[in-house]
Amino acid sequence: TRAKQRTRRIYLTVGSLFALGAVAGFMIGFYEDEERGLIAANSIPAEIAIIATLVFVIAVTFGTVRLMKVSDELERRINTNATVMAGNILLIGYPAWFFLWKGGLVPEPDALWLFCAAALGCSLTYGWQKLR
């Protein structure tokens, strides 16, 4: 019974975070200046950018604290390892890309690609550790 309750709390937390992300993504997509494109600067109103930022920061902070409270020690270890992997990708990825850029070998470092690489590394680490 306790395991079912814990699983329910985890699903409720993850579902709530997903819903917040969906709302923020919808807002950004709805207010995006289609002529500029999503990747360009100043493509959404400043108010929407501030709201999306606040929603993101609060959701990640609340979600991390909440998930660590409702997870067991194995799940916490897996989440910690996945987060460390994402951090290592950023810690290694940016300086390596920066040095290669300074040498004229690659284009200027792009935060979006670094974020995507970290998120992918985090997800793959989580999945690998969850399935083994």
mmCIF file of N, CA and C in Angstrom, residues 53-103:
data_model
loop_
_atom_site.group_PDB
_atom_site.id
_atom_site.type_symbol
_atom_site.label_atom_id
_atom_site.label_comp_id
_atom_site.label_asym_id
_atom_site.label_seq_id
_atom_site.Cartn_x
_atom_site.Cartn_y
_atom_site.Cartn_z
ATOM 1 N N THR A 53 10.027 32.110 -17.309
ATOM 2 C CA THR A 53 11.219 31.903 -16.488
ATOM 3 C C THR A 53 10.845 31.580 -15.054
ATOM 4 N N LEU A 54 9.909 32.347 -14.491
ATOM 5 C CA LEU A 54 9.471 32.090 -13.116
ATOM 6 C C LEU A 54 8.831 30.712 -12.985
ATOM 7 N N VAL A 55 7.972 30.360 -13.937
ATOM 8 C CA VAL A 55 7.328 29.040 -13.901
ATOM 9 C C VAL A 55 8.386 27.946 -13.958
ATOM 10 N N PHE A 56 9.369 28.103 -14.854
ATOM 11 C CA PHE A 56 10.418 27.096 -15.002
ATOM 12 C C PHE A 56 11.238 26.955 -13.729
ATOM 13 N N VAL A 57 11.718 28.065 -13.197
ATOM 14 C CA VAL A 57 12.582 28.013 -12.006
ATOM 15 C C VAL A 57 11.823 27.448 -10.810
ATOM 16 N N ILE A 58 10.606 27.897 -10.602
ATOM 17 C CA ILE A 58 9.814 27.400 -9.473
ATOM 18 C C ILE A 58 9.476 25.926 -9.658
ATOM 19 N N ALA A 59 9.092 25.533 -10.879
ATOM 20 C CA ALA A 59 8.727 24.141 -11.127
ATOM 21 C C ALA A 59 9.924 23.206 -10.926
ATOM 22 N N VAL A 60 11.081 23.583 -11.435
ATOM 23 C CA VAL A 60 12.262 22.726 -11.270
ATOM 24 C C VAL A 60 12.663 22.662 -9.799
ATOM 25 N N THR A 61 12.646 23.790 -9.114
ATOM 26 C CA THR A 61 13.014 23.809 -7.696
ATOM 27 C C THR A 61 12.023 22.986 -6.883
ATOM 28 N N PHE A 62 10.731 23.276 -7.044
ATOM 29 C CA PHE A 62 9.706 22.543 -6.309
ATOM 30 C C PHE A 62 9.728 21.058 -6.683
ATOM 31 N N GLY A 63 9.845 20.785 -7.972
ATOM 32 C CA GLY A 63 9.837 19.404 -8.440
ATOM 33 C C GLY A 63 10.992 18.603 -7.885
ATOM 34 N N THR A 64 12.172 19.187 -7.839
ATOM 35 C CA THR A 64 13.335 18.482 -7.301
ATOM 36 C C THR A 64 13.145 18.167 -5.822
ATOM 37 N N VAL A 65 12.726 19.153 -5.065
ATOM 38 C CA VAL A 65 12.513 18.943 -3.631
ATOM 39 C C VAL A 65 11.425 17.902 -3.411
ATOM 40 N N ARG A 66 10.326 18.037 -4.122
ATOM 41 C CA ARG A 66 9.194 17.117 -3.957
ATOM 42 C C ARG A 66 9.559 15.695 -4.354
ATOM 43 N N LEU A 67 10.230 15.543 -5.503
ATOM 44 C CA LEU A 67 10.598 14.196 -5.941
ATOM 45 C C LEU A 67 11.595 13.546 -4.981
ATOM 46 N N MET A 68 12.507 14.328 -4.432
ATOM 47 C CA MET A 68 13.452 13.752 -3.478
ATOM 48 C C MET A 68 12.753 13.323 -2.186
ATOM 49 N N LYS A 69 11.665 14.002 -1.825
ATOM 50 C CA LYS A 69 10.915 13.625 -0.625
ATOM 51 C C LYS A 69 10.108 12.345 -0.832
ATOM 52 N N VAL A 70 9.539 12.171 -2.009
ATOM 53 C CA VAL A 70 8.655 11.023 -2.233
ATOM 54 C C VAL A 70 9.376 9.814 -2.820
ATOM 55 N N SER A 71 10.634 9.971 -3.209
ATOM 56 C CA SER A 71 11.384 8.859 -3.808
ATOM 57 C C SER A 71 12.106 8.056 -2.734
ATOM 58 N N ASP A 72 12.317 6.782 -3.042
ATOM 59 C CA ASP A 72 13.114 5.962 -2.136
ATOM 60 C C ASP A 72 14.603 6.192 -2.417
ATOM 61 N N GLU A 73 15.462 5.550 -1.631
ATOM 62 C CA GLU A 73 16.898 5.822 -1.750
ATOM 63 C C GLU A 73 17.474 5.387 -3.095
ATOM 64 N N LEU A 74 16.957 4.330 -3.689
ATOM 65 C CA LEU A 74 17.449 3.903 -5.005
ATOM 66 C C LEU A 74 17.079 4.930 -6.072
ATOM 67 N N GLU A 75 15.854 5.399 -6.050
ATOM 68 C CA GLU A 75 15.406 6.401 -7.018
ATOM 69 C C GLU A 75 16.172 7.716 -6.838
ATOM 70 N N ARG A 76 16.438 8.092 -5.597
ATOM 71 C CA ARG A 76 17.239 9.303 -5.349
ATOM 72 C C ARG A 76 18.644 9.151 -5.899
ATOM 73 N N ARG A 77 19.237 7.968 -5.728
ATOM 74 C CA ARG A 77 20.586 7.733 -6.256
ATOM 75 C C ARG A 77 20.595 7.803 -7.773
ATOM 76 N N ILE A 78 19.595 7.212 -8.415
ATOM 77 C CA ILE A 78 19.512 7.257 -9.876
ATOM 78 C C ILE A 78 19.342 8.699 -10.349
ATOM 79 N N ASN A 79 18.455 9.464 -9.697
ATOM 80 C CA ASN A 79 18.256 10.872 -10.075
ATOM 81 C C ASN A 79 19.520 11.688 -9.862
ATOM 82 N N THR A 80 20.211 11.437 -8.765
ATOM 83 C CA THR A 80 21.456 12.161 -8.494
ATOM 84 C C THR A 80 22.503 11.837 -9.553
ATOM 85 N N ASN A 81 22.654 10.560 -9.890
ATOM 86 C CA ASN A 81 23.622 10.176 -10.920
ATOM 87 C C ASN A 81 23.282 10.804 -12.273
ATOM 88 N N ALA A 82 22.007 10.827 -12.624
ATOM 89 C CA ALA A 82 21.598 11.425 -13.894
ATOM 90 C C ALA A 82 21.877 12.925 -13.905
ATOM 91 N N THR A 83 21.643 13.580 -12.785
ATOM 92 C CA THR A 83 21.905 15.015 -12.687
ATOM 93 C C THR A 83 23.408 15.296 -12.755
ATOM 94 N N VAL A 84 24.209 14.471 -12.115
ATOM 95 C CA VAL A 84 25.659 14.635 -12.184
ATOM 96 C C VAL A 84 26.145 14.459 -13.624
ATOM 97 N N MET A 85 25.575 13.504 -14.344
ATOM 98 C CA MET A 85 25.961 13.312 -15.742
ATOM 99 C C MET A 85 25.651 14.562 -16.561
ATOM 100 N N ALA A 86 24.472 15.139 -16.361
ATOM 101 C CA ALA A 86 24.116 16.366 -17.080
ATOM 102 C C ALA A 86 25.090 17.484 -16.731
ATOM 103 N N GLY A 87 25.424 17.599 -15.464
ATOM 104 C CA GLY A 87 26.383 18.618 -15.045
ATOM 105 C C GLY A 87 27.754 18.393 -15.669
ATOM 106 N N ASN A 88 28.191 17.140 -15.739
ATOM 107 C CA ASN A 88 29.484 16.838 -16.350
ATOM 108 C C ASN A 88 29.490 17.157 -17.846
ATOM 109 N N ILE A 89 28.380 16.906 -18.510
ATOM 110 C CA ILE A 89 28.300 17.240 -19.936
ATOM 111 C C ILE A 89 28.478 18.740 -20.119
ATOM 112 N N LEU A 90 27.835 19.528 -19.281
ATOM 113 C CA LEU A 90 28.011 20.984 -19.360
ATOM 114 C C LEU A 90 29.418 21.403 -18.959
ATOM 115 N N LEU A 91 29.929 20.809 -17.878
ATOM 116 C CA LEU A 91 31.247 21.166 -17.363
ATOM 117 C C LEU A 91 32.360 20.847 -18.358
ATOM 118 N N ILE A 92 32.223 19.750 -19.073
ATOM 119 C CA ILE A 92 33.218 19.359 -20.072
ATOM 120 C C ILE A 92 32.888 19.951 -21.436
ATOM 121 N N GLY A 93 31.606 19.926 -21.785
ATOM 122 C CA GLY A 93 31.186 20.328 -23.125
ATOM 123 C C GLY A 93 31.457 21.776 -23.464
ATOM 124 N N TYR A 94 31.117 22.685 -22.551
ATOM 125 C CA TYR A 94 31.309 24.096 -22.883
ATOM 126 C C TYR A 94 32.784 24.465 -23.042
ATOM 127 N N PRO A 95 33.652 24.143 -22.084
ATOM 128 C CA PRO A 95 35.059 24.517 -22.278
ATOM 129 C C PRO A 95 35.682 23.881 -23.520
ATOM 130 N N ALA A 96 35.354 22.614 -23.779
ATOM 131 C CA ALA A 96 35.919 21.964 -24.965
ATOM 132 C C ALA A 96 35.463 22.673 -26.236
ATOM 133 N N TRP A 97 34.166 22.959 -26.315
ATOM 134 C CA TRP A 97 33.631 23.663 -27.487
ATOM 135 C C TRP A 97 34.249 25.060 -27.582
ATOM 136 N N PHE A 98 34.386 25.748 -26.442
ATOM 137 C CA PHE A 98 34.958 27.097 -26.413
ATOM 138 C C PHE A 98 36.396 27.095 -26.936
ATOM 139 N N PHE A 99 37.203 26.138 -26.454
ATOM 140 C CA PHE A 99 38.598 26.070 -26.905
ATOM 141 C C PHE A 99 38.674 25.796 -28.400
ATOM 142 N N LEU A 100 37.832 24.871 -28.884
ATOM 143 C CA LEU A 100 37.839 24.564 -30.320
ATOM 144 C C LEU A 100 37.358 25.762 -31.134
ATOM 145 N N TRP A 101 36.406 26.518 -30.594
ATOM 146 C CA TRP A 101 35.938 27.730 -31.269
ATOM 147 C C TRP A 101 37.051 28.767 -31.322
ATOM 148 N N LYS A 102 37.747 28.931 -30.203
ATOM 149 C CA LYS A 102 38.849 29.887 -30.175
ATOM 150 C C LYS A 102 39.928 29.512 -31.197
ATOM 151 N N GLY A 103 40.064 28.234 -31.488
ATOM 152 C CA GLY A 103 41.016 27.774 -32.492
ATOM 153 C C GLY A 103 40.483 27.822 -33.910
#
